[in-house]
Short mmCIF file of C-alpha atoms in Angstrom, two decimals:
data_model
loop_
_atom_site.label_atom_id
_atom_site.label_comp_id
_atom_site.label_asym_id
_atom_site.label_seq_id
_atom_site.Cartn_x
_atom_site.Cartn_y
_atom_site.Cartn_z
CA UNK A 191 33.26 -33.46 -3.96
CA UNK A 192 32.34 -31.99 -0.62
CA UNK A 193 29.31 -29.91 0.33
CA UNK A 194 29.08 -25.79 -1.32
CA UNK A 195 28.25 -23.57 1.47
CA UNK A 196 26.41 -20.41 1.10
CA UNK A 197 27.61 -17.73 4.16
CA UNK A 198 25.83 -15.07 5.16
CA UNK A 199 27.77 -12.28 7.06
CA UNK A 200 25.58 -10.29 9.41
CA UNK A 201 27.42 -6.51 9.62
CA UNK A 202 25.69 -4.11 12.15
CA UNK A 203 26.13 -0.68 10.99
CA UNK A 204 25.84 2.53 13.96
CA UNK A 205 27.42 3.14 17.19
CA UNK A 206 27.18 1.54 20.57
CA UNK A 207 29.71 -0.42 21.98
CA UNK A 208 30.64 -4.57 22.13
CA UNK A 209 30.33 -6.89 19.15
CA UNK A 210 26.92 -5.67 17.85
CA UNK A 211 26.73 -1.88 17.59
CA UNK A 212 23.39 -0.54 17.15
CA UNK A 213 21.54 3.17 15.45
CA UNK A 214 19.00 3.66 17.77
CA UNK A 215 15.53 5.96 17.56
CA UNK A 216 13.88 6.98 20.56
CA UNK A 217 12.05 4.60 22.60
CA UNK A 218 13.26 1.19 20.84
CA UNK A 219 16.42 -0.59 22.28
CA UNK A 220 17.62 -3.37 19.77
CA UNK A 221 20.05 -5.56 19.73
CA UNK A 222 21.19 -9.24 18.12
CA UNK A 223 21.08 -11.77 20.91
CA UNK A 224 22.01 -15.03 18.35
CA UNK A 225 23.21 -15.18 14.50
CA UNK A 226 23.41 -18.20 12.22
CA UNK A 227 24.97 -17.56 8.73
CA UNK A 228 25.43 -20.57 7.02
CA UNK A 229 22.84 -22.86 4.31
CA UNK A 230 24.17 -25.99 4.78
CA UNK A 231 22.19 -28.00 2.43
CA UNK A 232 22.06 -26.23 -1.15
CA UNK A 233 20.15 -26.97 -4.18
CA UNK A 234 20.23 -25.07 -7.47
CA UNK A 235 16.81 -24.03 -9.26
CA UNK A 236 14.64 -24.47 -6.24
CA UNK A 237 12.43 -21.26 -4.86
CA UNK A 238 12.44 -19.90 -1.06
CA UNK A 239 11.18 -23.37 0.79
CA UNK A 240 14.72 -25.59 -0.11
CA UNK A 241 17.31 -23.56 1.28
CA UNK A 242 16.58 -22.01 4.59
CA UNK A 243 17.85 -20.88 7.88
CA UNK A 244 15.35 -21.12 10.22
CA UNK A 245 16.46 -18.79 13.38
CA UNK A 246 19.27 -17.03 11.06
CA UNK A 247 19.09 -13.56 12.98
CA UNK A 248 17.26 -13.18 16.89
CA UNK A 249 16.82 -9.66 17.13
CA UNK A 250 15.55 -8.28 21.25
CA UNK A 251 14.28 -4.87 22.01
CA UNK A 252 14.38 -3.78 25.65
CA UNK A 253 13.14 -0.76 24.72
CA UNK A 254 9.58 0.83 24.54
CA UNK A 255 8.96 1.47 21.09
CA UNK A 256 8.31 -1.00 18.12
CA UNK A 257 11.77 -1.46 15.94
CA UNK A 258 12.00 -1.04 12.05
CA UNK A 259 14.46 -3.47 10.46
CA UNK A 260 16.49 -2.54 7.33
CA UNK A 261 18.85 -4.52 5.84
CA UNK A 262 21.02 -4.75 3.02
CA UNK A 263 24.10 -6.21 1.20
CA UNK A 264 26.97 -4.76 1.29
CA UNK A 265 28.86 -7.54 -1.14
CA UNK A 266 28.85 -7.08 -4.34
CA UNK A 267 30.23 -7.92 -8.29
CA UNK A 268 30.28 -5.76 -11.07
CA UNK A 269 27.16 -3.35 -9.53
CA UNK A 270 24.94 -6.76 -8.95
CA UNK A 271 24.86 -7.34 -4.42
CA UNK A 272 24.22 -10.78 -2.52
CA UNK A 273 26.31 -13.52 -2.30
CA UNK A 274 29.06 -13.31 -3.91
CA UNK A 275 31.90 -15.62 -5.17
CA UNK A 276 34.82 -14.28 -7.40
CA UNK A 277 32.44 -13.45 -10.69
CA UNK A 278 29.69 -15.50 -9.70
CA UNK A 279 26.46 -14.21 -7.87
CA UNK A 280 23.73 -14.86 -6.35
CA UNK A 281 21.76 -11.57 -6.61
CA UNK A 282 20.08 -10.19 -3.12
CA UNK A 283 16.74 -10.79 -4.68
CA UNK A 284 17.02 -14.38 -4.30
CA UNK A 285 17.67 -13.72 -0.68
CA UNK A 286 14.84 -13.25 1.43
CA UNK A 287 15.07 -12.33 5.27
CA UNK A 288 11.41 -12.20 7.50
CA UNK A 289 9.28 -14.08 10.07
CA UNK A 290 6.25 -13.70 9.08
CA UNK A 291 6.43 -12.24 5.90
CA UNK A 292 9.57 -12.79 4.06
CA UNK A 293 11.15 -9.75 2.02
CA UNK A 294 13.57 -9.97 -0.30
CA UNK A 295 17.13 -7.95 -0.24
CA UNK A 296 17.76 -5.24 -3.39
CA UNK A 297 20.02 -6.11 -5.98
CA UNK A 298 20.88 -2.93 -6.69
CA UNK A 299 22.42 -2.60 -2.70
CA UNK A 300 19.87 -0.12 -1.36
CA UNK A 301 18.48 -0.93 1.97
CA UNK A 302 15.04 -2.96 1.81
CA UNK A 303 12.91 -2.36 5.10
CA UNK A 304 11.57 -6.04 6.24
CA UNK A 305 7.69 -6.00 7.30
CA UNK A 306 8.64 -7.88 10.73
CA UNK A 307 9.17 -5.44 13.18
CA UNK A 308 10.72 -5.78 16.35
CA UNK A 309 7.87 -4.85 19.28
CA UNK A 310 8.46 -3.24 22.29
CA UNK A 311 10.09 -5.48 24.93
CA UNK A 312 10.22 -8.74 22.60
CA UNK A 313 12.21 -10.47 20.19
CA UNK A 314 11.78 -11.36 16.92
CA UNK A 315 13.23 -14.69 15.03
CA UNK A 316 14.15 -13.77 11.51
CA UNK A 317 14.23 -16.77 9.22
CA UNK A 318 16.71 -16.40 6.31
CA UNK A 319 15.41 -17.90 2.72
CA UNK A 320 17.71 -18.30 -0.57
CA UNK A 321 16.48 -19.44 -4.06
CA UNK A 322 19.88 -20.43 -5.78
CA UNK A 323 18.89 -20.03 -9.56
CA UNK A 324 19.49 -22.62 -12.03
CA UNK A 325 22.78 -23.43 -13.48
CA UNK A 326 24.12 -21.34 -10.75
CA UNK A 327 27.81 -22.59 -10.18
CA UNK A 328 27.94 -25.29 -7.35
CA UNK A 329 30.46 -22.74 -5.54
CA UNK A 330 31.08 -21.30 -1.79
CA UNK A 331 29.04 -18.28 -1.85
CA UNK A 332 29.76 -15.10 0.71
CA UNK A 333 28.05 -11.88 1.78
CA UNK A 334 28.07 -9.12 3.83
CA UNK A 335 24.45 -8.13 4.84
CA UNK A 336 24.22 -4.48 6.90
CA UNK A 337 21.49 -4.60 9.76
CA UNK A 338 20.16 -1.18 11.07
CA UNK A 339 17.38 -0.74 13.34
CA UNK A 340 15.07 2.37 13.97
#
């Protein structure tokens, strides 16, 4: 049997133009400069420090104001959003996105706002966490994970 793979999708949400459209305050200037969206190694009823990304979302602002991160999934089954496969779930609150501090996704689908911000004229590396829960279903697990920036 070959290796499950969990996905992450990231989906920037606004207006701008290219691949990675932004919704942009005054003053702050962010964009994604590098994604990675996949867990390759995957192991059920562990917590947040087995499954990891590290470098998952690289997030620049040019601009002269401090960016706010919020982020959210978009995927969902049966009212429950995260990673999703047919039925089977893996609720956002076993998905945890930060840097420094690492805050988990809602599973109800409203946006959670991450403490990390983005400062002025800097990046910020996002590391990307899941805790698969036990007796999960050794599946390939999607989702679709909005971005916005302020």
């Amino acid at each position: 049997m070959g290796k499950k793979r969990l996905i992450t999708i990231i989906a920037i949400i606004g207006m701008g133009f290219c691949i990675f459209p932004q919704i942009v305050a005054a003053g702050q200037n962010t964009v994604i400069t590098s994604s990675l969206t996949n867990f390759s190694a995957n192991k059920a009823g562990t917590d947040f420090t087995d499954n990891f990304i590290i470098d998952s979302l690289v997030l620049t602002n040019t601009g002269d104001a401090d960016a706010t991160v919020s982020v959210n999934f978009t995927s969902s089954y049966d009212g429950v959003f995260g990673l999703v496969n047919g039925t089977y779930v893996i609720s956002a609150s076993n998905y945890a996105l930060g840097s420094t501090v690492w805050n988990t996704l809602n599973d109800d689908g409203t946006t959670a706002v991450l403490t990390d911000k983005v400062p002025a004229g800097s990046n910020t590396h996002y590391e990307a966490r899941v805790r698969i829960p036990p007796g999960q279903p050794a599946l390939d697990y999607i989702g679709i994970i909005e971005v916005l920036f302020s």
